[in-house]
Coordinates of C-alpha atoms in Angstrom, one line a residue:
M1 CA 0.1 0.0 -0.1
R2 CA 1.5 3.4 -1.2
P3 CA 2.5 5.7 1.8
R4 CA 1.1 9.1 2.6
T5 CA 2.4 11.3 5.3
F6 CA 2.7 15.0 5.9
V7 CA 5.6 14.9 8.1
T8 CA 8.7 16.4 7.3
L9 CA 12.1 14.4 6.4
L10 CA 13.3 15.5 9.8
A11 CA 10.2 14.1 11.8
A12 CA 10.4 11.2 9.9
T13 CA 14.2 10.6 10.9
A14 CA 13.0 11.0 14.4
C15 CA 10.1 8.8 14.4
V16 CA 12.7 6.0 13.1
S17 CA 15.2 6.7 15.9
A18 CA 12.6 6.6 18.4
A19 CA 10.9 3.4 16.8
L20 CA 12.7 0.9 18.9
T21 CA 11.6 2.5 22.2
G22 CA 7.8 2.9 21.1
C23 CA 7.4 5.6 18.1
G24 CA 4.2 4.7 16.5
S25 CA 2.9 2.5 18.9
S26 CA -0.9 2.7 18.5
S27 CA -2.0 0.8 21.5
S28 CA -2.4 2.1 25.3
D29 CA -1.1 0.2 28.2
S30 CA -4.1 -2.6 28.6
G31 CA -3.0 -2.6 32.4
G32 CA -1.0 -5.8 34.1
A33 CA 0.0 -6.7 30.3
T34 CA 2.2 -9.6 30.3
T35 CA 2.8 -10.4 26.8
T36 CA 3.5 -7.9 23.9
L37 CA 2.7 -8.6 20.3
T38 CA 4.5 -6.3 17.8
V39 CA 2.9 -5.5 14.4
A40 CA 4.7 -3.2 12.1
E41 CA 3.7 -1.5 8.8
W42 CA 4.5 1.9 7.0
T43 CA 2.5 4.9 7.8
N44 CA -0.6 5.0 5.5
P45 CA -3.6 6.7 7.2
G46 CA -6.2 4.3 6.0
A47 CA -4.2 1.1 7.0
I48 CA -2.9 2.6 10.3
E49 CA -6.3 3.3 11.4
F50 CA -7.6 -0.1 10.8
T51 CA -4.9 -1.7 12.3
Q52 CA -5.3 0.2 15.4
D53 CA -9.0 -0.8 15.6
L54 CA -8.1 -4.5 15.0
N55 CA -5.3 -4.2 17.6
A56 CA -7.8 -2.8 20.3
K57 CA -10.3 -5.8 19.1
F58 CA -7.6 -8.4 19.6
E59 CA -6.3 -7.0 23.0
K60 CA -10.1 -7.4 24.0
A61 CA -10.4 -10.9 22.9
H62 CA -6.6 -11.5 24.2
P63 CA -6.7 -10.7 28.1
G64 CA -3.3 -9.9 29.2
V65 CA -1.8 -9.3 25.8
K66 CA -0.7 -5.6 24.5
V67 CA -0.5 -5.3 21.0
K68 CA 2.4 -2.5 20.0
L69 CA 1.9 -1.0 16.2
Q70 CA 5.5 0.3 14.8
Q71 CA 5.2 2.4 11.9
A72 CA 7.3 4.7 9.5
P73 CA 6.7 6.7 6.4
N74 CA 7.5 4.7 3.4
N75 CA 10.0 7.4 2.0
N76 CA 13.4 8.7 2.5
G77 CA 14.4 5.2 3.8
A78 CA 12.7 5.7 7.1
W79 CA 10.4 2.5 6.8
Q80 CA 13.4 0.1 5.6
Q81 CA 15.7 1.5 8.3
L82 CA 13.0 0.7 11.0
W83 CA 11.8 -3.1 9.6
N84 CA 15.7 -3.8 9.2
S85 CA 16.1 -2.8 12.9
L86 CA 13.2 -4.6 14.1
L87 CA 14.3 -8.2 12.3
Q88 CA 17.9 -7.4 13.6
S89 CA 16.8 -7.1 17.2
K90 CA 14.0 -9.9 16.9
S91 CA 11.4 -7.4 17.9
V92 CA 8.7 -7.8 15.5
D93 CA 5.9 -10.5 15.4
V94 CA 3.9 -9.4 12.2
L95 CA 5.5 -7.5 9.5
A96 CA 4.2 -5.8 6.8
L97 CA 6.2 -5.9 3.4
S98 CA 5.9 -5.3 -0.2
A99 CA 5.0 -8.6 -1.8
P100 CA 8.3 -9.7 -3.6
T101 CA 6.1 -11.4 -6.3
Q102 CA 7.9 -14.2 -8.3
A103 CA 9.9 -11.4 -10.1
G104 CA 11.8 -11.4 -7.0
F105 CA 13.3 -14.9 -7.6
A106 CA 15.3 -14.7 -10.9
P107 CA 16.4 -18.2 -12.3
S108 CA 19.6 -19.6 -11.3
Y109 CA 21.5 -18.9 -14.7
T110 CA 21.3 -15.1 -14.1
S111 CA 23.4 -15.7 -10.9
L112 CA 21.1 -12.9 -9.5
K113 CA 20.6 -12.8 -5.9
P114 CA 17.0 -11.8 -4.3
A115 CA 16.4 -8.6 -2.4
G116 CA 14.0 -7.3 0.0
A117 CA 11.4 -9.6 1.1
A118 CA 12.4 -12.2 -1.6
A119 CA 16.2 -12.2 0.2
L120 CA 14.3 -13.0 3.7
I121 CA 12.3 -15.6 2.3
D122 CA 15.2 -17.5 0.5
A123 CA 17.4 -17.0 3.7
G124 CA 15.0 -18.5 5.9
Q125 CA 13.7 -15.7 7.8
M126 CA 10.2 -15.5 7.2
T127 CA 7.7 -18.4 8.2
D128 CA 5.6 -20.5 5.6
L129 CA 2.0 -19.7 6.2
S130 CA 0.3 -22.0 3.3
A131 CA -0.7 -24.6 5.6
Q132 CA -2.6 -21.8 8.2
P133 CA -6.4 -22.2 8.1
F134 CA -6.8 -18.2 7.2
M135 CA -5.2 -18.9 4.0
K136 CA -8.3 -20.6 2.8
N137 CA -9.8 -17.3 2.6
Y138 CA -7.5 -15.9 -0.1
D139 CA -7.2 -16.7 -3.7
A140 CA -4.4 -19.7 -3.8
T141 CA -2.8 -18.7 -7.2
A142 CA -2.6 -14.8 -6.2
Q143 CA -1.1 -15.5 -3.0
A144 CA 1.5 -17.9 -4.5
A145 CA 2.3 -15.8 -7.3
A146 CA 2.8 -12.7 -4.7
A147 CA 4.8 -14.2 -1.7
G148 CA 5.4 -18.0 -3.0
R149 CA 8.6 -20.0 -3.2
N150 CA 9.1 -23.7 -4.0
G151 CA 5.6 -24.6 -3.2
K152 CA 5.2 -22.8 0.3
V153 CA 3.5 -19.3 0.7
Y154 CA 5.4 -16.9 3.0
G155 CA 3.0 -14.1 3.4
V156 CA -0.6 -12.8 3.3
M157 CA -1.0 -10.6 0.4
A158 CA -3.6 -8.3 2.2
A159 CA -3.7 -5.4 -0.6
Q160 CA -3.6 -5.0 -4.2
Y161 CA -4.0 -1.8 -6.4
A162 CA -4.4 -0.4 -9.8
A163 CA -1.2 1.4 -10.4
A164 CA 0.2 1.8 -14.2
G165 CA -1.8 4.1 -16.1
S166 CA -4.1 4.6 -13.4
I167 CA -6.2 7.7 -13.3
W168 CA -8.7 9.5 -10.9
Y169 CA -11.3 11.8 -12.4
K170 CA -13.8 14.5 -11.3
K171 CA -17.1 13.0 -12.6
D172 CA -18.7 16.3 -12.3
L173 CA -16.2 18.0 -14.7
L174 CA -16.5 15.3 -17.1
D175 CA -20.5 15.6 -17.1
K176 CA -20.3 19.2 -17.8
Y177 CA -18.6 18.6 -21.2
H178 CA -20.7 15.5 -21.8
M179 CA -17.8 12.9 -21.5
G180 CA -17.7 9.4 -20.0
V181 CA -15.1 7.1 -19.3
P182 CA -12.9 6.7 -22.6
T183 CA -12.6 3.4 -23.7
T184 CA -9.8 4.0 -26.4
F185 CA -6.3 6.0 -26.1
Q186 CA -7.7 8.2 -29.0
E187 CA -10.7 9.1 -27.0
F188 CA -8.8 10.1 -24.1
L189 CA -6.7 12.3 -26.3
D190 CA -10.0 13.7 -27.7
D191 CA -11.3 14.4 -24.3
C192 CA -7.9 16.4 -23.3
E193 CA -8.3 18.3 -26.1
T194 CA -12.0 19.1 -25.5
L195 CA -11.0 20.1 -21.8
K196 CA -8.1 22.0 -22.8
K197 CA -9.8 24.1 -25.3
A198 CA -12.6 24.8 -22.7
G199 CA -10.0 26.4 -20.7
K200 CA -9.0 23.6 -18.3
T201 CA -5.7 21.8 -17.6
P202 CA -6.4 18.3 -18.1
I203 CA -3.9 16.2 -16.3
F204 CA -2.1 16.8 -12.8
V205 CA 0.7 14.7 -12.0
A206 CA 3.6 14.3 -9.6
A207 CA 6.3 14.5 -12.2
K208 CA 9.2 15.3 -9.5
D209 CA 8.5 11.6 -8.6
N210 CA 8.1 10.2 -12.1
M211 CA 4.2 9.3 -11.5
Q212 CA 4.0 10.3 -15.7
G213 CA 5.6 7.0 -16.1
G214 CA 2.5 5.1 -15.5
V215 CA 1.4 6.3 -18.7
W216 CA 3.9 4.3 -20.6
Q217 CA 3.9 1.5 -18.3
G218 CA 0.4 1.1 -18.6
S219 CA 0.5 1.1 -22.6
V220 CA 3.1 -1.7 -22.6
N221 CA 1.2 -3.6 -20.2
Q222 CA -1.9 -3.5 -22.1
T223 CA -0.1 -4.3 -25.4
L224 CA 1.9 -7.3 -24.2
M225 CA -1.2 -8.9 -22.6
Q226 CA -3.5 -8.1 -25.4
G227 CA -5.4 -11.5 -26.4
R228 CA -3.9 -13.5 -23.3
P229 CA -5.9 -14.4 -20.5
A230 CA -5.2 -13.0 -17.0
S231 CA -3.8 -16.1 -15.5
D232 CA -0.8 -15.7 -18.4
S233 CA 0.6 -12.3 -16.5
V234 CA 3.4 -14.2 -14.5
K235 CA 4.3 -16.3 -17.9
V236 CA 4.5 -13.1 -20.1
S237 CA 6.7 -11.4 -17.4
S238 CA 8.8 -14.5 -17.2
E239 CA 9.2 -15.0 -21.0
R240 CA 10.1 -11.3 -21.3
A241 CA 12.7 -11.3 -18.8
D242 CA 14.1 -14.1 -20.2
A243 CA 14.4 -12.6 -23.8
F244 CA 15.8 -9.5 -22.2
W245 CA 18.6 -11.3 -20.5
K246 CA 19.6 -13.3 -23.7
G247 CA 19.6 -10.3 -25.8
T248 CA 16.5 -11.3 -27.8
Q249 CA 14.3 -8.2 -26.8
S250 CA 15.6 -4.7 -26.0
W251 CA 14.0 -1.6 -24.8
T252 CA 14.2 -0.1 -28.2
D253 CA 12.0 -2.8 -29.7
Q254 CA 8.9 -1.5 -31.4
V255 CA 6.4 -1.9 -28.8
Y256 CA 8.5 0.2 -26.4
K257 CA 8.7 3.1 -29.1
D258 CA 5.1 3.0 -29.7
A259 CA 4.3 3.4 -26.1
A260 CA 6.8 6.4 -25.9
G261 CA 4.7 7.8 -28.7
R262 CA 1.6 7.8 -26.7
Y263 CA 3.6 8.9 -23.7
E264 CA 4.5 12.0 -25.6
K265 CA 1.0 12.8 -26.8
V266 CA -0.7 12.5 -23.3
M267 CA 2.3 14.7 -21.8
K268 CA 1.0 17.7 -23.9
Y269 CA -1.7 17.7 -21.7
I270 CA -0.3 18.0 -18.1
E271 CA 0.3 20.8 -15.3
P272 CA 2.9 23.1 -17.0
N273 CA 4.6 23.0 -13.3
A274 CA 4.2 19.2 -13.1
A275 CA 8.2 18.8 -12.5
G276 CA 8.0 20.5 -9.2
V277 CA 5.1 18.4 -7.8
A278 CA 5.7 15.7 -5.4
Q279 CA 3.6 12.5 -5.0
L280 CA 3.5 13.5 -1.4
T281 CA 1.1 16.4 -1.7
A282 CA -0.6 16.2 -5.4
P283 CA -3.6 14.2 -4.2
G284 CA -4.6 16.9 -1.8
V285 CA -3.8 19.8 -4.1
W286 CA -5.6 17.9 -6.9
A287 CA -8.8 17.2 -4.7
A288 CA -8.9 20.8 -3.5
K289 CA -9.0 22.5 -6.8
S290 CA -12.5 20.9 -8.0
D291 CA -13.2 23.1 -10.9
D292 CA -10.0 22.3 -12.8
Y293 CA -7.6 19.5 -13.3
P294 CA -10.0 16.9 -14.5
F295 CA -7.5 13.9 -14.3
L296 CA -4.7 12.7 -11.8
L297 CA -2.3 10.2 -12.8
D298 CA -1.7 8.4 -9.7
G299 CA -2.7 4.9 -8.0
S300 CA -5.8 3.7 -6.6
W301 CA -4.4 3.5 -3.1
D302 CA -4.8 7.4 -2.8
G303 CA -8.7 7.4 -2.4
A304 CA -8.8 7.9 1.4
L305 CA -6.5 10.8 1.0
I306 CA -8.3 12.3 -1.9
Q307 CA -11.5 12.1 -0.2
K308 CA -10.3 13.5 3.1
A309 CA -8.9 16.5 1.4
N310 CA -12.2 17.1 -0.4
P311 CA -15.1 15.2 1.0
T312 CA -17.6 16.9 -1.4
L313 CA -15.8 15.6 -4.6
N314 CA -17.8 13.3 -6.8
L315 CA -14.7 11.0 -7.5
G316 CA -14.1 8.5 -10.3
F317 CA -11.3 6.3 -11.0
F318 CA -10.2 4.3 -14.4
T319 CA -7.2 2.9 -15.9
M320 CA -6.0 5.1 -19.0
P321 CA -6.8 2.8 -22.3
G322 CA -3.3 2.6 -23.5
T323 CA -4.0 1.4 -27.0
D324 CA -7.2 1.7 -29.6
T325 CA -8.5 -1.6 -29.1
P326 CA -11.1 -1.4 -26.4
A327 CA -10.8 -5.2 -25.4
A328 CA -7.1 -4.7 -24.7
N329 CA -7.5 -2.0 -22.1
R330 CA -7.9 -3.6 -19.0
L331 CA -7.5 -3.2 -15.5
M332 CA -4.1 -3.7 -14.0
L333 CA -3.5 -5.1 -10.3
K334 CA -0.2 -4.4 -8.5
P335 CA 0.3 -6.6 -5.3
D336 CA 1.1 -4.7 -2.4
L337 CA 1.0 -4.8 1.4
T338 CA 2.0 -8.7 2.4
W339 CA 1.8 -9.6 6.0
M340 CA 4.8 -12.0 7.0
V341 CA 5.5 -13.5 10.4
P342 CA 9.4 -13.9 11.0
T343 CA 11.0 -17.2 12.2
T344 CA 12.2 -15.1 15.0
A345 CA 8.9 -14.0 15.9
K346 CA 8.9 -14.2 20.2
H347 CA 4.9 -14.9 19.9
K348 CA 4.3 -16.8 16.8
D349 CA 1.1 -18.5 18.0
L350 CA -0.2 -15.1 18.7
A351 CA 0.9 -13.8 15.4
M352 CA -1.1 -16.5 13.6
E353 CA -4.3 -15.5 15.8
W354 CA -3.8 -11.7 14.6
L355 CA -3.4 -12.8 11.2
T356 CA -6.7 -15.2 11.6
M357 CA -8.6 -12.3 13.0
F358 CA -7.2 -9.9 10.2
S359 CA -8.4 -12.3 7.4
D360 CA -12.1 -12.9 9.1
P361 CA -14.2 -11.6 6.2
E362 CA -16.0 -9.0 8.3
N363 CA -12.7 -7.3 9.7
Y364 CA -11.4 -7.8 6.0
K365 CA -14.2 -5.9 4.5
E366 CA -13.3 -2.8 6.9
W367 CA -9.7 -3.2 5.7
L368 CA -11.0 -2.8 1.9
T369 CA -13.0 0.2 2.8
K370 CA -10.3 2.2 5.1
T371 CA -7.5 1.4 2.4
G372 CA -9.6 1.5 -0.7
S373 CA -7.6 -2.0 -1.7
I374 CA -9.0 -4.2 -4.3
S375 CA -10.0 -7.7 -2.6
T376 CA -7.9 -10.6 -2.5
Q377 CA -10.2 -12.9 -0.9
P378 CA -12.4 -14.0 -3.7
A379 CA -15.8 -14.4 -1.7
L380 CA -15.4 -10.7 -0.8
K381 CA -16.2 -8.3 -3.6
N382 CA -14.7 -4.8 -3.9
T383 CA -16.4 -2.4 -1.4
G384 CA -19.3 -0.1 -2.4
L385 CA -16.9 3.2 -2.4
P386 CA -18.5 5.1 -5.1
W387 CA -15.2 5.6 -7.0
M388 CA -14.8 1.7 -7.2
D389 CA -17.7 1.4 -9.6
W390 CA -15.3 1.2 -12.7
Q391 CA -12.9 -1.0 -11.2
N392 CA -15.9 -3.3 -10.1
A393 CA -17.0 -3.5 -13.7
H394 CA -13.7 -4.4 -14.8
M395 CA -12.5 -6.9 -12.4
D396 CA -13.4 -10.4 -14.7
D397 CA -10.6 -9.5 -17.2
A398 CA -8.1 -7.7 -14.7
F399 CA -4.6 -9.2 -14.8
Q400 CA -1.8 -8.8 -12.5
Q401 CA 0.8 -5.9 -13.6
L402 CA 3.6 -7.1 -15.6
S403 CA 7.2 -7.0 -13.6
N404 CA 10.0 -5.6 -15.3
P405 CA 13.0 -7.5 -16.7
W406 CA 15.9 -8.7 -14.0
V407 CA 18.4 -6.4 -13.6
P408 CA 21.5 -6.8 -11.8
A409 CA 22.2 -4.9 -8.7
G410 CA 24.1 -1.8 -9.0
A411 CA 23.1 -1.4 -12.5
P412 CA 22.2 2.0 -13.6
V413 CA 18.6 3.1 -13.2
D414 CA 18.2 3.3 -17.2
A415 CA 18.8 -0.3 -17.4
G416 CA 15.5 -1.1 -15.7
G417 CA 13.5 1.2 -18.3
P418 CA 13.0 4.7 -19.5
D419 CA 14.3 7.4 -17.1
F420 CA 11.2 9.8 -17.4
S421 CA 12.8 12.6 -15.4
K422 CA 15.1 12.9 -18.4
M423 CA 12.4 12.4 -21.2
T424 CA 10.7 15.6 -22.7
P425 CA 9.0 17.4 -21.6
I426 CA 10.2 17.1 -17.9
G427 CA 13.7 16.5 -19.1
G428 CA 15.4 17.4 -22.0
D429 CA 16.1 14.2 -24.3
S430 CA 13.8 12.7 -26.9
A431 CA 12.1 9.6 -26.6
D432 CA 14.6 7.7 -28.7
T433 CA 17.5 8.8 -27.1
I434 CA 16.2 7.7 -23.4
L435 CA 14.9 4.4 -25.0
S436 CA 18.4 3.8 -26.6
R437 CA 20.1 5.0 -23.5
S438 CA 18.2 2.3 -21.4
A439 CA 19.0 -0.7 -24.4
S440 CA 22.7 0.3 -24.1
A441 CA 22.6 0.3 -20.2
Y442 CA 20.8 -3.0 -20.0
R443 CA 23.1 -4.9 -22.2
K444 CA 26.3 -3.6 -20.5
S445 CA 24.6 -4.5 -16.9
V446 CA 24.1 -8.4 -17.9
G447 CA 27.3 -8.5 -20.0
N448 CA 25.9 -9.1 -23.7

């Protein structure tokens, strides 16, 4: 789940420094508690609120147990520093990490070592949860793809969001100009042109943090998955990664050039000062300006923040159509917050009971409402949040967002794909230059 916090870097650093002594703890002393269960997750308003409520419910059901919530913002390295410290001190029982996905485990012929959650799993630091009864509430295939390894599953992927090419929109503004949700790329461009002629700035985006890259990424994903069933997404990702590694595909292939051409067309309609807009503040700024900026390029995780910034906003959401073939323009899902239990957890049985309570459909339904997450429990449809109408109508053919090709540690940023901070109009380099640079950087990084 993507983070949001309005603290400064100084405050974030202070929180991390104090974390080991209780910064972010959500529970009050339950009086005479003899056991402390520690839960850690990064700062996200809706998720933190839910976890605080669940912790209170857990304490009530478990007399003598206190649940301590550790948190830090997921920017400037604060969250990574906290969870590393908690693991090293063996002082966390339930830990939220980003889903490693199968992309985190490159095949042996690459000689690449896993990183992040994938490295922890391979090092035997996370507990296999596959036989836990609460796992039956979740889709087994999706959970294995998110946190599986060698037939075991090491986490509960609790949150997934629409990310690549995702767009928030102001329904009243589109209604004013007699527009519906576009179904093709050309329709989207035509809408932007109409809005521009009406004196509106069509698109707001946090280009300071490269959120504009979702336009390119979404178009690439939809093109590569065209005509393929949703269940093929892991296979398509693996096939592409293998081809990149062996040199039979490259960032200069036509599919990436075509996506770059579409990206350039969209970028003609962005806020002129987008290069200075940060993702931290973009949702609130966009929401407050109800009579302009019809579209916001941002992931679906920001619904709670947008609604809090402007509760009266008639909010909508869709995935930008990245092609001119309506059937190809599908919703893409990105695995996100995944609960894991370290093998060093001091209270492993209580951790399993906490996850059981979290996974209870009534509790999980509340999690969906507070976080805006797309459900990972097949028996539970997405919540009735008004802005989720488009998502709910497009779940049947949604697919897991494709992962990027494997890149060796220490490789230049360009090797993993285009650097949109350097591509026009944010930067000064053309799309062809950027793609050629990425292709060259990738070849050098893998030695071919």
